[in-house]
Coordinates of C-alpha atoms and ligand atoms in Angstrom, one line a residue:
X1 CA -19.3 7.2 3.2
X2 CA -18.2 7.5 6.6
X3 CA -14.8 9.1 5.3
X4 CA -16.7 11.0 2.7
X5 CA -18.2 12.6 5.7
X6 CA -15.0 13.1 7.5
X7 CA -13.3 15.0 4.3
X8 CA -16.6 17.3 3.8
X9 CA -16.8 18.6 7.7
X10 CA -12.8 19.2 7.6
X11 CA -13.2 20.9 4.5
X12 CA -15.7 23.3 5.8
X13 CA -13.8 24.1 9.0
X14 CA -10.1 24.1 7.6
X15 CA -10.3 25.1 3.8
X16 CA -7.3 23.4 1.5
X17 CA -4.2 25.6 1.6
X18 CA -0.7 25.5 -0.4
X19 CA 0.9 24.1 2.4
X20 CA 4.0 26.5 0.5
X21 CA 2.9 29.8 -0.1
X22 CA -1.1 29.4 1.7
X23 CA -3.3 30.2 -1.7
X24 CA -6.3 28.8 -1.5
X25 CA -7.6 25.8 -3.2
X26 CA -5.0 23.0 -3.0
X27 CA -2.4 21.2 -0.9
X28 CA 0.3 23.0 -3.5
X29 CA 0.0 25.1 -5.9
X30 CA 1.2 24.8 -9.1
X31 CA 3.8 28.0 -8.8
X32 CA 4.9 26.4 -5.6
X33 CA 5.7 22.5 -7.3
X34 CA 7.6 23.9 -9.7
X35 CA 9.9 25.5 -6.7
X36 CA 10.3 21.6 -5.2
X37 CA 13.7 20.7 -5.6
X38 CA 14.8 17.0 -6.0
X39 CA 18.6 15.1 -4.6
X40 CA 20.8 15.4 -7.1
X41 CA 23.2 13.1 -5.4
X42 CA 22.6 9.9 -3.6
X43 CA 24.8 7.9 -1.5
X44 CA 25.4 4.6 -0.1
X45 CA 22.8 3.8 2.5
X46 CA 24.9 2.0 4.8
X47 CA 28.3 4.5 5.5
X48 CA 26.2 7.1 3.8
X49 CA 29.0 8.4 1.2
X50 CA 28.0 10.4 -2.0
X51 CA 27.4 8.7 -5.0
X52 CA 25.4 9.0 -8.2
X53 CA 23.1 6.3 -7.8
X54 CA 22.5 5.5 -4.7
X55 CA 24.5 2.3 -4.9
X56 CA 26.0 0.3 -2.1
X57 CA 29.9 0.8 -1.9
X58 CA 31.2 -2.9 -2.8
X59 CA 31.7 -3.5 0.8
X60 CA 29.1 -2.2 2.4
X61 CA 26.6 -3.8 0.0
X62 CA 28.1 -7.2 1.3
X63 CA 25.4 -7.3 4.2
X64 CA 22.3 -6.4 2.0
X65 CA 19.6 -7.8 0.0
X66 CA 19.2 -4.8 -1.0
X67 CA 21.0 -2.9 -3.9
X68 CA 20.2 0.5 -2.9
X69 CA 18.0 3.2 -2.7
X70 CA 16.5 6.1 -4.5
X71 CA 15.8 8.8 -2.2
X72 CA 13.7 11.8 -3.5
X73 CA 14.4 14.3 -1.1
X74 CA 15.8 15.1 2.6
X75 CA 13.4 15.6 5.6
X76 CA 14.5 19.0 5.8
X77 CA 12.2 19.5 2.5
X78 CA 9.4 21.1 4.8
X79 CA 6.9 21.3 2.0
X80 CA 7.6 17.7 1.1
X81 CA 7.6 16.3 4.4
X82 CA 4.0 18.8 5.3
X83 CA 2.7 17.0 2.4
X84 CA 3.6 13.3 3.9
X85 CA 2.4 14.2 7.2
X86 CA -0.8 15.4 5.9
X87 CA -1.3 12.6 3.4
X88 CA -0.9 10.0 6.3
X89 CA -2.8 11.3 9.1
X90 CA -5.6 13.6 7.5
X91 CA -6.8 11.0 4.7
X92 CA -5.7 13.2 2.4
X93 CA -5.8 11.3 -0.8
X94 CA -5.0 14.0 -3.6
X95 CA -2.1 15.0 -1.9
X96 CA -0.9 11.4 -3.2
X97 CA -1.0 12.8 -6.8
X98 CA 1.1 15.5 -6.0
X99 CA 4.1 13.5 -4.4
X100 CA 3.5 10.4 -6.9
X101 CA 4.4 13.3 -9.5
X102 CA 7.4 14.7 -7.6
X103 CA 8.2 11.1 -7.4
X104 CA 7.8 10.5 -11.3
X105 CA 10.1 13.5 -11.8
X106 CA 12.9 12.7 -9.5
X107 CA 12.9 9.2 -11.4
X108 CA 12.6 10.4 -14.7
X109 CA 16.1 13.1 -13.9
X110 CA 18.0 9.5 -12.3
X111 CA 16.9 7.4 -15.7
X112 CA 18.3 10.0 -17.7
X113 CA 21.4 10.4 -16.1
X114 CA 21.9 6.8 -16.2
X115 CA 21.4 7.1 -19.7
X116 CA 23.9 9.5 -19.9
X117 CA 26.1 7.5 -18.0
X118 CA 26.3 4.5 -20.4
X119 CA 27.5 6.7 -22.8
X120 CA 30.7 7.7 -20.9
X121 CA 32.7 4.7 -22.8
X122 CA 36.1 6.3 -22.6
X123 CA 35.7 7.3 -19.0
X124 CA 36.5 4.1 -16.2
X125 CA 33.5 4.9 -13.7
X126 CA 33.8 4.4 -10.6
X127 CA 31.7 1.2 -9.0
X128 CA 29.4 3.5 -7.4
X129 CA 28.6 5.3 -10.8
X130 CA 28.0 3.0 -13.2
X131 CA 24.8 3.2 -15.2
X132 CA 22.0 0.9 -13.9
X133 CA 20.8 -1.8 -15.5
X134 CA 17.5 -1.7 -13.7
X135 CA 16.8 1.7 -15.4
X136 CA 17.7 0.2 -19.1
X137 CA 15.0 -2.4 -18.9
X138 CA 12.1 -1.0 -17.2
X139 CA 9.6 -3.6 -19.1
X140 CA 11.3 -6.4 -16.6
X141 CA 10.6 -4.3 -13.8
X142 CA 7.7 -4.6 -11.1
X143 CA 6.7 -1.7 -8.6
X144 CA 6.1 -3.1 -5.2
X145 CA 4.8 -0.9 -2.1
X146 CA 5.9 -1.7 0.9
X147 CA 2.9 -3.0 2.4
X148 CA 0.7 -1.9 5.9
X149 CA -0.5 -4.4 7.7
X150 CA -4.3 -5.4 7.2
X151 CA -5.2 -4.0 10.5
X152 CA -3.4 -0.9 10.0
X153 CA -4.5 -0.4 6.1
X154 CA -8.2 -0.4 7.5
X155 CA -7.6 2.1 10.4
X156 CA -6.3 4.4 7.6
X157 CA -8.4 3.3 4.3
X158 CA -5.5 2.9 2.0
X159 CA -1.5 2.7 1.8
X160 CA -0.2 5.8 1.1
X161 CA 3.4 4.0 -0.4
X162 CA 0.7 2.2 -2.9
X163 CA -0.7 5.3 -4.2
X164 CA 2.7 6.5 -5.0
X165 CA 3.3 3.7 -6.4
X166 CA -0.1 3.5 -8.8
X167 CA 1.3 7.1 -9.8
X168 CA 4.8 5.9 -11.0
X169 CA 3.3 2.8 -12.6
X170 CA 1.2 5.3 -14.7
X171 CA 3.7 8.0 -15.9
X172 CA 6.3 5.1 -16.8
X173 CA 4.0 2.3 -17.6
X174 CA 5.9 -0.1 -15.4
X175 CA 4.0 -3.3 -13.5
X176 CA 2.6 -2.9 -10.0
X177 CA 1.7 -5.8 -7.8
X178 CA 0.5 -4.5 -4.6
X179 CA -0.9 -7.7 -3.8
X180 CA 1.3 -10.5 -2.9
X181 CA 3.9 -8.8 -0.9
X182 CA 2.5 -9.2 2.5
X183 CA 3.0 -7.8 6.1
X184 CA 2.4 -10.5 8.5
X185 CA 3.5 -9.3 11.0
X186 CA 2.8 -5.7 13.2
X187 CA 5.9 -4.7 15.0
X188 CA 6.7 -2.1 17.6
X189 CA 6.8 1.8 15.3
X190 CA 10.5 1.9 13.9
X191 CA 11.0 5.7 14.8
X192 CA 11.9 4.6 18.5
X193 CA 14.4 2.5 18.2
X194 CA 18.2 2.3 16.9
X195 CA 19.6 1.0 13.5
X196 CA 20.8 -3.0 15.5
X197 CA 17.5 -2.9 16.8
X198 CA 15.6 -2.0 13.6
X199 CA 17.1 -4.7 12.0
X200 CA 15.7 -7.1 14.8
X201 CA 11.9 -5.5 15.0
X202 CA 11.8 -6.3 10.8
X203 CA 12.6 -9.7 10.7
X204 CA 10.1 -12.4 9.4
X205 CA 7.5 -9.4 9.1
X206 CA 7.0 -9.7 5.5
X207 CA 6.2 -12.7 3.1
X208 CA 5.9 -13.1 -0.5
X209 CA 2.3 -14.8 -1.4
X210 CA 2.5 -15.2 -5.5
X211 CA 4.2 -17.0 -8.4
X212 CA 8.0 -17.2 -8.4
X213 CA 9.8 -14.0 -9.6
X214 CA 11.2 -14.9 -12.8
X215 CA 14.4 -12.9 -12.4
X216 CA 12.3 -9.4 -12.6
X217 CA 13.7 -6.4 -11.0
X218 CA 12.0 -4.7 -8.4
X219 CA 11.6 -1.3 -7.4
X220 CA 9.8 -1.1 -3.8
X221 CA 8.3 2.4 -3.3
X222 CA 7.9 3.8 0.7
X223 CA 7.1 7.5 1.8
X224 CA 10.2 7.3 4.0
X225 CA 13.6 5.5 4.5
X226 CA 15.5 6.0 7.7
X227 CA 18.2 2.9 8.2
X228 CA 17.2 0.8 5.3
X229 CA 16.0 -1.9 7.5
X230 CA 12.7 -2.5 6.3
X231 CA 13.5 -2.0 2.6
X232 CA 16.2 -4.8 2.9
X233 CA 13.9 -7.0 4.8
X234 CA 11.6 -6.7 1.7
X235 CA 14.5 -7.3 -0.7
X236 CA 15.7 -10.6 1.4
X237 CA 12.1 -11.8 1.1
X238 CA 11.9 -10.9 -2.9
X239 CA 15.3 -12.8 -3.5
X240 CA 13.7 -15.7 -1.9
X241 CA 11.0 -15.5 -4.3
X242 CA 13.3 -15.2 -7.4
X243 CA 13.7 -11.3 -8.1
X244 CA 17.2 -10.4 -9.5
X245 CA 18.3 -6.8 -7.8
X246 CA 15.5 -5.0 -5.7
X247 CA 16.0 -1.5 -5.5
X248 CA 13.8 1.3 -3.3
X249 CA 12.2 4.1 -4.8
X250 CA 11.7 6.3 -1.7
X251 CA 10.0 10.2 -1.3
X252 CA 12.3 11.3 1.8
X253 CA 15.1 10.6 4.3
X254 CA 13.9 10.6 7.9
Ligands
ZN1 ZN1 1.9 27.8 -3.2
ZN2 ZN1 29.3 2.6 1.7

């Protein structure tokens, strides 16, 4: 109600506007998501070299739980990260349809080049660019948001990595359990401190409350990834519980 009432007087006083070319009527208009423009490369989270998919180089990946990430875009995407700041802070909930779909179509471009990729049988592939099995099998996958804490998901109504999340579930038809992954634990933002620290703050903030994983992939799904911490605190915590590689899903670098 309360939020309903919120929404209606901002309305009023600032009407919706393509936060890309300022028509009228929605957060982006149609003409103007078609102009997005998704990473065609990714690279290894840890010394940040280019690769396909967003693999960890062999060494690098040594320290991880993680096995790497899916990053959508760069911060520098102004109309993308607009979108995030204005679906975080203004309770702006369709806005979540929007990047759920940018999302679904990054995704859908990295499946199919994966695709591609197992096909290249005469070619020797570098480590970094093999096809990945996780994409191959998406039936023995499970979508995971990284989760708010309670406190923090009532101060805001809802978790804007979940909505993304119920968005890829749809358009691929892939299991979501945004229940059991929980955040026990409210630490100190992220954005102030550096990458040894991060890793610190994180710890023991997240526990896994369900069954045991039965080898299932996972794909956990943020707004934002900045050092990795937090994804690979997730992914250490979803090992434990019997997932076989956890990958993240994210919209943009910060
Ligand atoms: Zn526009
Ligand atoms: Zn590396």
């Amino acid at each position: 109600m309360l939020l309903n009432a919120y929404k209606f007087i901002l309305d009023i006083f600032f009407p919706i506007e393509c936060v890309g070319c300022g028509a009228e009527g929605s957060w982006l208009c149609k003409k103007c998501f078609n102009k997005l423009q998704y990473r065609q490369q990714q690279y290894c989270l840890h010394c940040k070299k280019e690769n396909t998919f967003g693999r960890f180089c062999s060494d690098c990946g040594k320290n991880y739980a993680l096995n790497g990430a899916w990053i959508a875009c760069n911060y520098h995407n102004k109309i993308i990260v607009q979108l995030i700041k204005n679906f975080k802070y203004h309770f702006a909930l369709d806005i979540s349809i929007i990047l759920g779909d940018f999302v679904s179509l990054f995704f859908k471009d990295l499946s199919i080049k994966s695709k591609e990729h197992s096909t290249f049988k005469t070619i020797k592939l570098r480590h970094e660019d093999k096809p990945l099995k996780i994409l191959a099998n998406l039936s023995n996958a499970l979508l995971i948001p990284v989760p708010l804490h309670n406190k923090r998901k009532k101060w805001r109504g809802f978790n804007q990595a979940e909505k993304i999340a119920e968005i890829i579930s749809n358009n691929f038809n892939i299991q979501i359990n945004s229940k059991q992954l929980l955040r026990i634990k409210h630490k100190k933002p992220q954005v102030q401190l550096k990458e040894q620290q991060r890793k610190k703050n994180i710890q023991n903030c997240f526990k896994w409350d369900g069954n045991k994983l039965n080898n299932q992939n996972v794909i956990l799904i943020d707004d934002i990834v900045t050092t990795g911490a937090t994804l690979n605190e997730c992914a250490s915590v979803l090992k434990q519980a019997g997932a076989q590689q956890v990958w993240g899903l994210v919209i943009a670098k910060g």
